[in-house]
Every structure is written in C-alpha cells, then in structure tokens.
Amino acid sequence: MSLKYVILVVLSEKPLTGYQITKEFDLVLGNFWHATHQQVYHELKKMTGDKLIVFSTEHQTGKPDRKVYQLTSSGRAALERWLAEPNGPTATKNLFLVKLYACDSSEVLRRHITAFSAESRQSLQTYLQIAQRYYPEPAHEMTLDKRRAWLTLRYGIAQRMAQLSWAEEAEGCLFDEDGDTAAPYGR
Amino acid sequence: MSLKYVILVVLSEKPLTGYQITKEFDLVLGNFWHATHQQVYHELKKMTGDKLIVFSTEHQTGKPDRKVYQLTSSGRAALERWLAEPNGPTATKNLFLVKLYACDSSEVLRRHITAFSAESRQSLQTYLQIAQRYYPEPAHEMTLDKRRAWLTLRYGIAQRMAQLSWAEEAEGCLFDEDGDTAAPYGR
DNA sequence: TCAAACATGTAAGCCGTTACATGATTCT
DNA sequence: AGAATCATGTAACGGCTTACATGTTTGA
C-alpha cells in the first residue's frame, strides 16, 4: 500500500532505474524504509500499468538494458495528494521486547540485550558519520529540502541514543543487582 | 512468522480464549505488538494443527461457547527454542519520516508534525499512567518477571520522550526561523 | 579466478488487512 | 432502544519474503 508512494517520492527527485531505487532504499532511506529488488520491480510494473510512471529503455553496450523510470503528471498528483493525507497510528512490532517480556533465562536475556545495544550503537555510529559528512553546516544554513532530510537523520540519531541509554538502564536493573557483594559507595 | 510465537508467549502465562488473546495484544502488549482477532483465530487454528496448543470447549449458558487454549509440551519447547534464537535486524518503516523527507508545503508539514507530537504525547501519557498504577514500587523491589515487563514499558516511555523532544527541535528548526522579526535575546 | 556490482525478472507461499457474517448479553 | 462487550468465524485481496533464474563487467 505504501511502497508505491515511497517510490513516487524517490522518483520525484530524479529519474531512476529499479536497481537504483532499491539502492536508494538501502542507502538514503535506510533509516526509515526498506524494500527488496523483487518488490520494487513488481511495484514498478503495477505503477506503470496505472500510468503513475513511465520508463524509457536505454540500450547499453555490454551491460543489460536499463529501464529509467520517471513520474507522469498523474503520478506527481497522486504523490501530492498522499503527502497531504494524515497518517494513521504507527504500528510497532518489536520482537526484541517480546523476548525481553517472556525470557526468564538471564543468560539468554543478556545476549539479547547485548545484541540490541550493539545494533543500536552500530546504527548510531553510521548515522553520526553521515551527519558529519553530508550535513556539516548548522541547520539554519541549510536549504529547506536539506533541512528536512537532515531532520530524518536526527530522528534516527535521537531514537538510537534513547535506545542505548535504555539498554544501559536495563542491564543495570537486570544484571548488576549483586547489591551485597558490590561496593555501594566509595572504594 | 512471529505472531505464532507471540501467541505462545501470552499462552505460556495462562490458558486463554482467542478473544482474550486479542485483547491482550491491545492492552498488555500494546506497546510492542498488535493483531486483529481474525489473524489470531486463524493462527490458533494452524497452531492447533501443528500440535503446539490444544483447546477445551467450555459450554456457557446464554453466551457462545468458548475455546480455551493452552500450550502443549511441544509448544512450550518451541517457545523456549525461539526465545534463545538471536533476532534479525529490526525493520523500520516510518511513513511519517517519508512525508517529512518529501513534503515541501510547510503548511502540510506543520500538520504532520503536530499530529506526530500529539500521538507521541498521548502514548507517553498512557504509558506513564500504567507505570504509576501497576508499577509504583522501585525496580529492585519487583520480581524479575515484573521487572522485565516494566522494562518494556520503560522502553516505550523512553522512545516517546525522545520523539517529543525531537519534534520540538524539528518545529523550531522548520517554523520558528523568523530570525529577523523574532527577538533573539531578551524580551 | 572469484566475488561483487550492475541489471531484470518469475513463482510460490505466507502474512496481514478489510469486509462480511452471526448472535446473545449487559450497560446506558 | 441502541451501543458495547463477549465470542467465533469465512473470504478476498494485497503486501512481503524467499527461492529460483540469467547474464555481463569490474575489481581484488
């Protein structure tokens, strides 16, 4: 239902092939969207049928032909309409929290929380590097377009930071409660 | 793929009907899972076929019959195995961020961000009330089971708080930049 | 020489949503 | 009288994942 519109979004910036759109999902939008190439190709076919996009075939010597897609005016209109629509409530399905809720082996739990921390820390680091490399200037010096892209990154950073400090709290609360043997003050 | 295990989790606490399991999703696990009753009934049928659960039919005067499900030893084993498995990376699909990224009408954008703030604030308030009502004591006085349930709630609270402060930053960054007319210092 | 990147697809199956369907009881 | 709660389902459709399938170029 939504992939359609996300594709319209990335195509609204510039014409791209299905392959490039898939990469865009991994790189630029990785923070808030993902799709496999099969899904993308399938959707592109449907959208072409619905006249939301058109493609021109480019013959290349050696490499396979590529279909470069771009928006039609109908596609652009559909995008505008969708952008103005309010969003429904966000569905959150979190397997990690399900396991935390249910897992009574503290050994297993420790592994899960460590893995969660590691994943969060890894993402955070990636996001911070992207921020440093592509958004070095202060926000008020950015164009509005860039500022919005930057804010999506800031969102990812804020989330990951919150996750990391939560994970520390959780570790303390679940594992460091050897209150008797550990020195409470000083030493 | 995962609903199966989440159902095993809720049934591992106590035998329940499909209807009650659905409610559990809305109430207790609402923070990190959701499913409709159709989905639940369908899954219960499959799981019964796979011998993960069994049900006993209770005839009630006036009310319709209810099927009370409980784990088999095979179901309990499957749950244990799953709990020990590492999680794959979490998929994040966030339509709100897609719109923020793409929307160049600041009027529309303002509506989206306001709605996002409102949703976050609403959830946060709900979570805080639940925390106050059901988890009034300090963490170190809770049983381990309760502590883990509490930590899932803390996770929701941390996320929502991070979202709210991000939203404030975003609003400032996108709309309050009338840097000339607004007084930068004092007043 | 082998892996990775470029480039596009088909097919099967499961997962999830939405609409439709039924029927009694309890609360307002 | 009407809405909400209890209680269980069927059917259709669409979304998404996984496996399979093909073939070239470039870089290590």
XYZ file of C-alpha atoms (C1' of nucleotides) in Angstrom:
430
model
C 0.000 0.000 0.000
C 2.748 2.462 0.905
C 5.689 1.248 -1.144
C 4.021 2.835 -4.142
C 4.250 6.257 -2.587
C 7.766 5.840 -1.325
C 8.791 5.022 -4.893
C 6.971 8.124 -6.096
C 8.971 10.101 -3.546
C 12.357 8.898 -4.712
C 11.387 9.281 -8.372
C 10.168 12.814 -7.753
C 13.759 13.877 -7.188
C 15.210 12.359 -10.330
C 14.550 9.560 -12.863
C 15.996 6.234 -11.725
C 16.120 2.553 -12.650
C 14.557 -0.132 -10.469
C 18.001 -1.151 -9.396
C 18.879 2.363 -8.321
C 15.617 2.756 -6.448
C 16.416 -0.383 -4.479
C 19.806 1.030 -3.581
C 18.221 4.286 -2.535
C 16.201 2.291 -0.021
C 19.337 0.792 1.424
C 21.372 3.967 1.487
C 19.444 7.215 1.659
C 16.158 5.998 3.156
C 17.689 3.148 5.149
C 16.805 4.936 8.348
C 13.060 4.683 7.703
C 12.340 2.362 4.798
C 13.423 -0.870 3.211
C 12.388 -2.996 0.207
C 13.919 -5.796 -1.831
C 14.544 -5.504 -5.556
C 11.806 -8.054 -6.334
C 9.268 -5.958 -4.518
C 10.441 -2.816 -6.279
C 10.349 -4.321 -9.780
C 6.912 -5.723 -9.133
C 5.597 -2.423 -7.886
C 7.140 -0.532 -10.800
C 5.279 -2.769 -13.224
C 1.981 -2.137 -11.469
C 2.604 1.586 -11.294
C 3.455 1.687 -14.977
C 0.118 -0.020 -15.675
C -1.616 2.619 -13.541
C 0.098 5.386 -15.541
C 1.772 6.818 -12.439
C 5.198 6.432 -14.024
C 6.694 5.793 -17.467
C 10.057 4.349 -18.487
C 12.430 4.717 -21.366
C 14.703 1.818 -22.253
C 18.371 2.599 -22.551
C 20.466 0.175 -24.549
C 23.952 -0.197 -23.197
C 26.864 -1.947 -24.829
C 27.963 -4.885 -22.710
C 25.654 -4.211 -19.783
C 21.999 -5.248 -19.751
C 19.378 -2.737 -20.854
C 18.114 -0.427 -18.194
C 14.632 0.989 -17.759
C 14.764 4.538 -16.492
C 11.534 5.478 -14.753
C 10.080 8.903 -14.183
C 6.845 10.360 -12.839
C 3.902 11.218 -15.021
C 1.808 14.252 -14.113
C -0.742 11.798 -12.758
C 1.959 10.262 -10.588
C 3.025 13.636 -9.305
C -0.577 14.474 -8.471
C -1.026 11.166 -6.622
C 2.106 11.930 -4.615
C 0.883 15.398 -3.687
C -2.466 14.012 -2.579
C -0.809 11.348 -0.461
C 1.604 13.794 1.153
C -1.321 15.880 2.345
C -3.157 12.910 3.853
C -2.911 12.421 7.607
C -1.073 9.314 8.792
C -2.756 6.527 10.690
C -1.220 5.477 14.018
C 2.166 3.807 13.634
C 2.221 0.051 14.108
C 5.023 -1.116 16.335
C 6.027 -4.746 16.324
C 9.110 -5.360 18.324
C 10.351 -8.921 18.651
C 13.131 -7.890 20.972
C 10.643 -6.553 23.503
C 8.536 -9.693 23.180
C 11.564 -11.741 24.129
C 12.526 -9.425 26.935
C 8.998 -9.747 28.261
C 8.983 -13.533 28.081
C 12.523 -14.724 28.608
C 13.313 -15.991 32.078
C 16.835 -17.162 31.429
C 19.096 -14.294 32.398
C 21.891 -15.774 30.345
C 19.808 -15.644 27.160
C 18.451 -12.262 28.117
C 21.923 -10.872 28.489
C 22.763 -11.997 24.966
C 19.644 -10.330 23.576
C 20.275 -7.054 25.316
C 23.916 -7.048 24.295
C 22.910 -7.677 20.679
C 20.330 -4.911 20.887
C 22.888 -2.473 22.276
C 25.360 -3.420 19.593
C 22.831 -2.905 16.827
C 21.775 0.462 18.216
C 25.354 1.582 18.703
C 26.267 0.487 15.191
C 23.354 2.392 13.641
C 24.065 5.437 15.731
C 27.665 5.497 14.606
C 26.642 5.181 10.966
C 24.124 7.997 11.314
C 26.621 10.241 13.042
C 29.139 9.659 10.278
C 26.552 10.521 7.640
C 25.644 13.649 9.591
C 29.262 14.726 9.784
C 29.973 14.020 6.134
C 26.851 15.313 4.441
C 25.425 17.811 6.906
C 28.407 19.624 8.436
C 26.831 23.095 8.423
C 24.390 24.392 11.060
C 20.706 23.751 10.321
C 19.823 27.376 9.647
C 22.290 27.478 6.778
C 20.702 24.514 5.013
C 18.104 24.795 2.296
C 14.669 23.679 3.462
C 14.937 20.471 1.428
C 18.209 19.592 3.032
C 16.973 20.567 6.439
C 14.109 18.100 6.205
C 16.420 15.299 5.082
C 18.705 16.206 7.980
C 15.797 16.028 10.418
C 15.017 12.467 9.388
C 18.596 11.635 10.226
C 18.330 13.477 13.534
C 15.289 11.358 14.261
C 17.295 8.179 13.774
C 20.045 9.558 15.977
C 17.626 10.525 18.748
C 15.970 7.113 18.659
C 19.226 5.226 18.817
C 20.566 7.345 21.632
C 17.387 6.729 23.609
C 17.699 3.018 22.930
C 21.265 2.962 24.146
C 20.581 4.680 27.422
C 17.540 2.482 27.942
C 19.719 -0.585 27.343
C 22.186 0.593 29.969
C 19.389 1.093 32.444
C 18.026 -2.347 31.597
C 21.393 -4.008 32.080
C 21.855 -2.305 35.406
C 18.393 -3.251 36.506
C 18.602 -6.882 35.431
C 22.190 -7.929 35.983
C 24.084 -5.540 38.256
C 21.913 -6.164 41.276
C 24.636 -8.012 43.220
C 23.934 -5.305 45.756
C 25.621 -7.204 48.611
C 28.965 -8.048 47.131
C 29.478 -4.893 45.071
C 30.614 -1.838 46.965
C 27.732 0.643 47.085
C 29.855 3.656 47.968
C 33.466 4.527 47.501
C 36.376 2.122 47.202
C 6.053 -15.881 11.119
C 6.269 -14.197 14.508
C 2.649 -13.973 15.569
C 2.834 -17.657 16.356
C 5.485 -17.077 18.981
C 3.832 -14.046 20.478
C 0.736 -16.175 20.990
C 2.867 -18.844 22.616
C 4.211 -16.166 24.928
C 0.822 -14.979 26.123
C -0.462 -18.547 26.470
C 2.600 -19.518 28.474
C 1.332 -17.335 31.299
C -2.177 -18.745 31.458
C -4.780 -20.503 29.258
C -6.860 -18.018 27.261
C -9.508 -17.859 24.550
C -8.801 -16.325 21.122
C -10.845 -13.350 22.130
C -8.805 -12.808 25.278
C -5.545 -13.177 23.396
C -6.657 -10.422 21.030
C -7.414 -8.171 23.972
C -4.044 -8.938 25.480
C -2.489 -7.541 22.309
C -4.404 -4.320 22.691
C -3.832 -3.901 26.399
C -0.756 -5.560 27.859
C 1.406 -5.872 24.737
C 0.040 -2.772 23.009
C 3.398 -1.098 23.392
C 5.130 -3.587 21.118
C 2.618 -5.801 19.337
C -0.749 -5.765 17.663
C -3.005 -8.242 15.861
C -6.644 -8.414 14.851
C -8.990 -11.137 16.059
C -9.196 -12.657 12.551
C -5.468 -13.054 12.461
C -5.426 -14.584 15.923
C -8.196 -17.105 15.229
C -6.514 -18.134 12.009
C -3.183 -18.604 13.699
C -4.723 -20.546 16.582
C -6.231 -22.993 14.108
C -2.886 -23.527 12.408
C -1.073 -23.902 15.710
C -3.633 -26.448 16.877
C -2.944 -28.415 13.701
C 0.762 -28.255 14.450
C 0.114 -29.560 17.982
C 1.672 -26.502 19.594
C -1.528 -25.808 21.529
C -4.735 -27.612 22.445
C -8.157 -26.263 23.408
C -11.038 -27.387 25.571
C -14.520 -26.182 24.713
C -16.469 -24.597 27.535
C -20.230 -24.500 27.152
C -21.766 -21.425 28.695
C -25.420 -20.748 29.275
C -26.531 -17.775 27.209
C -23.084 -16.857 25.895
C -21.456 -18.606 22.950
C -19.078 -21.482 23.587
C -15.505 -20.569 24.238
C -12.380 -22.423 23.280
C -9.766 -22.135 25.966
C -6.306 -22.717 24.566
C -3.192 -23.850 26.354
C 0.331 -24.864 25.435
C 1.345 -28.431 24.769
C 4.803 -29.548 25.831
C 5.766 -29.285 22.169
C 4.522 -25.684 22.141
C 6.477 -24.874 25.255
C 9.596 -26.370 23.699
C 9.091 -24.346 20.508
C 8.758 -21.203 22.595
C 11.953 -21.944 24.519
C 13.844 -22.546 21.299
C 12.581 -19.326 19.780
C 13.398 -17.285 22.877
C 17.008 -18.399 22.650
C 17.339 -17.508 18.957
C 19.068 -14.239 18.114
C 16.899 -11.562 16.490
C 17.468 -10.334 12.983
C 17.845 -6.592 12.472
C 14.648 -4.666 13.158
C 12.808 -3.404 10.112
C 11.719 0.197 10.414
C 9.116 1.588 8.072
C 8.098 5.044 9.005
C 5.588 6.820 6.791
C 5.802 9.966 8.831
C 9.516 10.301 8.075
C 8.889 9.616 4.389
C 6.460 12.510 4.331
C 8.773 14.763 6.272
C 11.502 13.946 3.787
C 9.330 14.676 0.767
C 6.830 17.324 1.746
C 7.659 20.847 0.601
C 4.496 22.539 1.797
C 5.267 23.890 5.241
C 1.583 24.136 5.999
C 1.079 20.408 5.421
C 4.312 19.646 7.200
C 3.193 21.533 10.250
C 0.035 19.444 10.401
C 2.037 16.219 10.179
C 4.462 17.199 12.883
C 1.669 18.392 15.149
C -0.143 15.090 14.663
C 3.059 13.201 15.363
C 3.658 15.153 18.568
C 0.095 14.588 19.663
C 0.315 10.847 19.093
C 3.607 10.615 20.950
C 2.349 12.719 23.829
C -0.825 10.661 24.065
C 1.090 7.368 24.168
C 3.551 8.735 26.678
C 0.756 9.803 28.977
C -0.884 6.384 28.744
C 2.390 4.630 29.494
C 3.108 6.892 32.437
C -0.314 6.184 33.885
C 0.211 2.451 33.518
C 3.604 2.787 35.177
C 2.130 4.693 38.098
C -0.787 2.337 38.541
C 0.837 -1.048 38.061
C 4.499 -0.429 38.833
C 4.571 2.008 41.741
C 7.424 0.336 43.625
C 11.130 0.793 42.821
C 12.592 -1.679 40.319
C 14.763 -3.525 42.829
C 11.665 -4.499 44.813
C 9.976 -6.109 41.826
C 10.151 -9.804 40.994
C 12.273 -10.500 37.937
C 9.178 -11.233 35.842
C 7.628 -7.954 36.770
C 10.883 -6.117 36.254
C 11.106 -7.323 32.666
C 7.514 -6.293 31.951
C 8.289 -2.927 33.500
C 11.355 -2.533 31.298
C 9.266 -2.956 28.154
C 7.117 -0.123 29.411
C 10.202 1.951 30.191
C 11.284 1.348 26.614
C 8.038 2.802 25.310
C 8.400 5.767 27.628
C 11.981 6.439 26.555
C 11.048 6.231 22.876
C 8.114 8.585 23.215
C 10.106 11.084 25.206
C 12.821 11.072 22.567
C 10.200 11.553 19.877
C 8.711 14.511 21.678
C 11.962 16.359 22.125
C 12.872 15.607 18.537
C 9.522 17.033 17.421
C 10.202 20.226 19.349
C 13.586 20.558 17.730
C 12.030 19.928 14.330
C 9.353 22.552 14.841
C 11.924 25.089 15.924
C 14.127 24.258 13.007
C 11.390 24.349 10.376
C 8.976 27.035 11.502
C 10.473 29.354 14.106
C 13.221 30.629 11.866
C 11.735 34.132 11.557
C 15.129 35.042 12.871
C 14.802 38.699 11.865
C 11.458 39.600 13.337
C 11.643 37.477 16.487
C 13.728 38.874 19.286
C 16.917 36.800 19.513
C 17.750 37.866 23.074
C 15.693 39.092 25.964
C 12.134 40.384 25.980
C 39.854 -16.860 -10.662
C 36.431 -15.429 -7.719
C 33.487 -12.120 -5.679
C 30.885 -8.047 -6.060
C 28.247 -4.821 -8.597
C 25.099 -3.993 -12.425
C 20.521 -5.165 -14.208
C 15.998 -7.548 -14.521
C 12.739 -10.652 -13.714
C 9.125 -15.239 -12.260
C 6.687 -18.015 -8.889
C 5.170 -19.872 -4.527
C 3.624 -19.121 -0.230
C 2.841 -16.827 3.914
C 1.351 -12.749 6.393
C -1.873 -9.188 7.235
C -5.854 -6.156 6.393
C -10.561 -5.326 5.356
C -15.111 -6.569 4.635
C -18.718 -9.555 5.732
C -21.393 -12.649 8.925
C -23.836 -14.205 13.295
C -25.880 -13.948 17.711
C -26.539 -13.276 22.863
C -25.932 -10.254 26.984
C -25.179 -6.162 29.551
C -24.978 -1.416 30.224
C -26.728 3.410 29.267
C -33.798 1.442 22.030
C -29.139 1.356 20.905
C -24.298 0.657 21.856
C -20.730 -2.028 23.718
C -18.888 -6.449 25.077
C -18.439 -11.324 24.595
C -17.360 -14.904 21.200
C -16.204 -17.047 16.776
C -15.509 -17.357 12.268
C -15.114 -17.020 6.306
C -13.369 -14.896 2.111
C -10.903 -11.823 -0.829
C -7.249 -9.242 -1.717
C -2.890 -7.245 -1.355
C 1.854 -6.958 0.677
C 6.121 -9.014 1.523
C 9.594 -12.662 1.741
C 12.193 -16.390 -0.157
C 13.781 -19.178 -3.658
C 14.897 -19.557 -8.303
C 16.731 -17.744 -12.758
C 20.101 -15.261 -16.091
C 23.978 -12.800 -17.801
C 27.844 -9.076 -18.041
C 31.585 -6.155 -16.239
C 34.856 -4.643 -12.956
C 37.987 -5.016 -9.313
C 40.796 -7.799 -5.888
